[in-house]
CSV table of C-alpha atoms in Angstrom, one decimal:
chain,number,residue,atom,x,y,z
A,329,MET,CA,8.6,15.1,-22.2
A,330,GLU,CA,6.3,12.1,-22.3
A,331,ARG,CA,5.3,10.7,-18.8
A,332,LYS,CA,5.5,6.9,-18.4
A,333,ILE,CA,3.0,4.7,-16.5
A,334,ARG,CA,4.3,2.8,-13.6
A,335,ASN,CA,2.4,0.0,-12.1
A,336,SER,CA,2.9,-0.4,-8.4
A,337,ALA,CA,1.8,-3.7,-6.8
A,338,LYS,CA,0.8,-3.1,-3.1
A,339,ALA,CA,-0.1,-5.6,-0.4
A,340,LEU,CA,-3.0,-5.0,2.2
A,341,ILE,CA,-1.8,-7.3,5.0
A,342,LEU,CA,-4.4,-7.5,8.0
A,343,ARG,CA,-3.9,-9.3,11.2
A,344,ASP,CA,-6.1,-8.9,14.4
A,345,GLY,CA,-7.7,-5.8,13.2
A,346,LYS,CA,-4.4,-4.0,12.2
A,347,MET,CA,-2.8,-3.5,8.8
A,348,ALA,CA,0.9,-3.5,8.0
A,349,ALA,CA,2.4,-0.2,6.8
A,350,ILE,CA,5.2,1.7,6.3
A,351,LYS,CA,6.1,4.8,8.0
A,352,ILE,CA,7.6,7.6,5.9
A,353,ARG,CA,9.2,11.0,7.2
A,354,ASP,CA,10.0,13.7,5.0
A,355,ALA,CA,10.5,17.4,5.5
A,356,GLY,CA,9.1,17.3,9.1
A,357,GLU,CA,6.0,15.3,8.1
A,358,GLU,CA,5.2,11.9,8.7
A,359,TRP,CA,2.7,9.5,7.0
A,360,TYR,CA,2.2,5.9,6.0
A,361,ILE,CA,2.3,3.9,2.8
A,362,MET,CA,1.3,0.3,1.8
A,363,PRO,CA,4.2,-2.0,1.3
A,364,GLY,CA,4.9,-2.9,-2.2
A,365,GLY,CA,6.5,-1.2,-5.3
A,366,GLY,CA,7.2,-1.3,-9.0
A,367,GLN,CA,6.6,-4.3,-11.1
A,368,GLU,CA,9.6,-5.5,-12.9
A,369,ALA,CA,9.8,-6.8,-16.5
A,370,GLY,CA,8.6,-10.5,-16.9
A,371,GLU,CA,7.3,-10.5,-13.4
A,372,ILE,CA,3.5,-11.2,-12.7
A,373,LEU,CA,1.9,-8.8,-10.1
A,374,PRO,CA,1.3,-11.3,-7.4
A,375,GLN,CA,5.1,-12.1,-7.7
A,376,ALA,CA,6.0,-8.3,-7.5
A,377,VAL,CA,3.7,-8.0,-4.3
A,378,GLU,CA,5.4,-11.1,-2.6
A,379,ARG,CA,8.8,-10.0,-3.5
A,380,GLU,CA,8.3,-6.4,-2.5
A,381,VAL,CA,7.0,-7.3,1.1
A,382,LEU,CA,9.7,-9.6,1.6
A,383,GLU,CA,12.2,-6.9,0.7
A,384,GLU,CA,10.4,-4.0,2.4
A,385,LEU,CA,9.0,-5.8,5.9
A,386,GLY,CA,10.9,-9.1,5.8
A,387,LEU,CA,7.7,-10.9,5.8
A,388,ALA,CA,6.6,-14.0,3.7
A,389,VAL,CA,2.9,-13.3,2.3
A,390,SER,CA,0.7,-15.2,-0.2
A,391,CYS,CA,-0.9,-12.9,-2.6
A,392,GLY,CA,-4.7,-13.3,-3.2
A,393,GLU,CA,-7.2,-11.2,-5.0
A,394,LEU,CA,-6.8,-7.7,-6.5
A,395,LEU,CA,-8.9,-5.4,-4.3
A,396,PHE,CA,-8.3,-1.8,-5.4
A,397,VAL,CA,-7.0,0.3,-8.1
A,398,VAL,CA,-6.2,3.9,-7.5
A,399,GLU,CA,-3.8,6.2,-9.7
A,400,GLY,CA,-1.8,9.1,-9.3
A,401,VAL,CA,-1.9,11.2,-12.5
A,402,ALA,CA,-0.3,14.5,-11.2
A,403,GLY,CA,2.5,15.6,-9.1
A,404,GLU,CA,4.9,12.9,-9.8
A,405,ALA,CA,7.4,12.3,-12.5
A,406,PHE,CA,5.2,9.3,-13.8
A,407,HIS,CA,1.6,8.4,-14.0
A,408,ARG,CA,1.3,5.9,-11.2
A,409,VAL,CA,-1.2,3.0,-11.1
A,410,ASP,CA,-1.4,1.3,-7.6
A,411,LEU,CA,-2.8,-2.3,-7.6
A,412,VAL,CA,-3.7,-3.4,-4.1
A,413,PHE,CA,-3.9,-7.1,-3.3
A,414,ALA,CA,-5.1,-8.9,-0.3
A,415,CYS,CA,-2.2,-11.0,1.3
A,416,ASP,CA,-2.3,-13.5,3.8
A,417,TYR,CA,0.5,-13.3,6.2
A,418,LEU,CA,2.7,-16.7,6.3
A,419,SER,CA,5.6,-15.9,8.4
A,420,GLU,CA,8.6,-13.4,9.3
A,421,ALA,CA,11.6,-14.2,7.1
A,422,PRO,CA,14.7,-13.4,9.4
A,423,GLY,CA,17.2,-13.8,6.6
A,424,ALA,CA,15.4,-11.8,4.1
A,425,GLY,CA,17.4,-8.7,4.6
A,426,ILE,CA,15.1,-5.7,4.7
A,427,HIS,CA,15.8,-3.0,2.1
A,428,THR,CA,14.3,0.4,3.0
A,429,ASP,CA,13.5,3.2,0.6
A,430,THR,CA,14.3,6.8,0.9
A,431,ASN,CA,12.8,8.4,3.9
A,432,GLN,CA,11.3,5.0,5.3
A,433,VAL,CA,11.7,5.1,9.1
A,434,GLY,CA,9.9,2.2,10.3
A,435,VAL,CA,7.2,-0.6,10.0
A,436,GLU,CA,4.0,-0.2,12.2
A,437,TRP,CA,0.6,-2.2,12.5
A,438,LEU,CA,-2.0,0.5,12.1
A,439,ASP,CA,-5.4,-0.1,13.7
A,440,VAL,CA,-7.9,-0.4,10.9
A,441,GLU,CA,-10.6,1.4,13.1
A,442,ASN,CA,-8.6,4.6,13.0
A,443,LEU,CA,-7.8,4.8,9.5
A,444,LEU,CA,-9.9,7.9,9.0
A,445,HIS,CA,-7.7,9.6,11.3
A,446,THR,CA,-4.5,8.2,10.0
A,447,PRO,CA,-2.3,9.9,7.2
A,448,LEU,CA,-2.3,6.7,5.0
A,449,TYR,CA,-1.5,7.4,1.3
A,450,PRO,CA,-3.1,7.0,-1.2
A,451,SER,CA,-5.9,8.5,1.1
A,452,ARG,CA,-8.8,7.1,-1.1
A,453,LEU,CA,-8.0,3.7,0.2
A,454,ARG,CA,-8.8,4.4,3.9
A,455,ARG,CA,-12.7,3.8,4.0
A,456,GLN,CA,-12.3,1.1,1.4
A,457,ILE,CA,-9.8,-0.9,3.5
A,458,MET,CA,-12.3,-0.6,6.6
A,459,ASN,CA,-15.3,-1.8,4.5
A,460,TYR,CA,-13.2,-4.8,3.4
A,461,ALA,CA,-11.8,-5.7,6.8
A,462,HIS,CA,-15.4,-5.6,8.1
A,463,GLY,CA,-16.8,-7.6,5.3
A,464,LEU,CA,-18.9,-4.8,4.0
A,465,PRO,CA,-19.2,-3.8,0.2
A,466,HIS,CA,-16.1,-1.9,-1.2
A,467,LYS,CA,-15.4,-0.2,-4.4
A,468,THR,CA,-12.4,-1.6,-6.5
A,469,TYR,CA,-11.5,1.2,-8.8
A,470,LEU,CA,-11.0,4.4,-6.7
A,471,GLY,CA,-10.1,6.9,-9.3
A,472,ASN,CA,-7.4,9.6,-9.2
A,473,GLU,CA,-5.5,10.1,-5.8
A,474,ASN,CA,-5.0,13.8,-6.6
A,475,ALA,CA,-8.6,14.5,-5.8
A,476,GLY,CA,-7.9,13.8,-2.3
A,477,ASP,CA,-10.1,11.9,0.3
A,478,PRO,CA,-13.2,13.9,1.6
A,479,GLU,CA,-13.6,11.7,4.5
A,480,TYR,CA,-10.1,12.2,6.2
A,481,LEU,CA,-10.8,13.4,9.6
A,482,ASP,CA,-7.2,14.8,10.6
């Protein structure tokens, strides 16, 4: 069976030294992912990011520049390409009606300073998010997530 490639548009939303993240619980383990999801046909990536954040977090954001690209080439039914965009928080959208995905148990604002100690997936984003938040140079293409993150300090 041929595996398909799936684009996933993700949002990096930073406020007051914290980043928005979705908390996942599965088989007794917990970790975090960035808000976002699959791009629909006829939809450009910034539209996908803004739609997904509204659906998952009930927040209105303005999608900005592409920051990071990370791939997941093994372990899933498809070859995943995550495209992470900087997003500006605009407002809460109370009437948005939040749609949660399977195993999603909450939304949290994670302290950027502690990301190396936080189970954030894809893990290769941690250091680069910290660098970006501090105005330091950061890599854009982060390679294959399945290679892991040597800096994770759990």
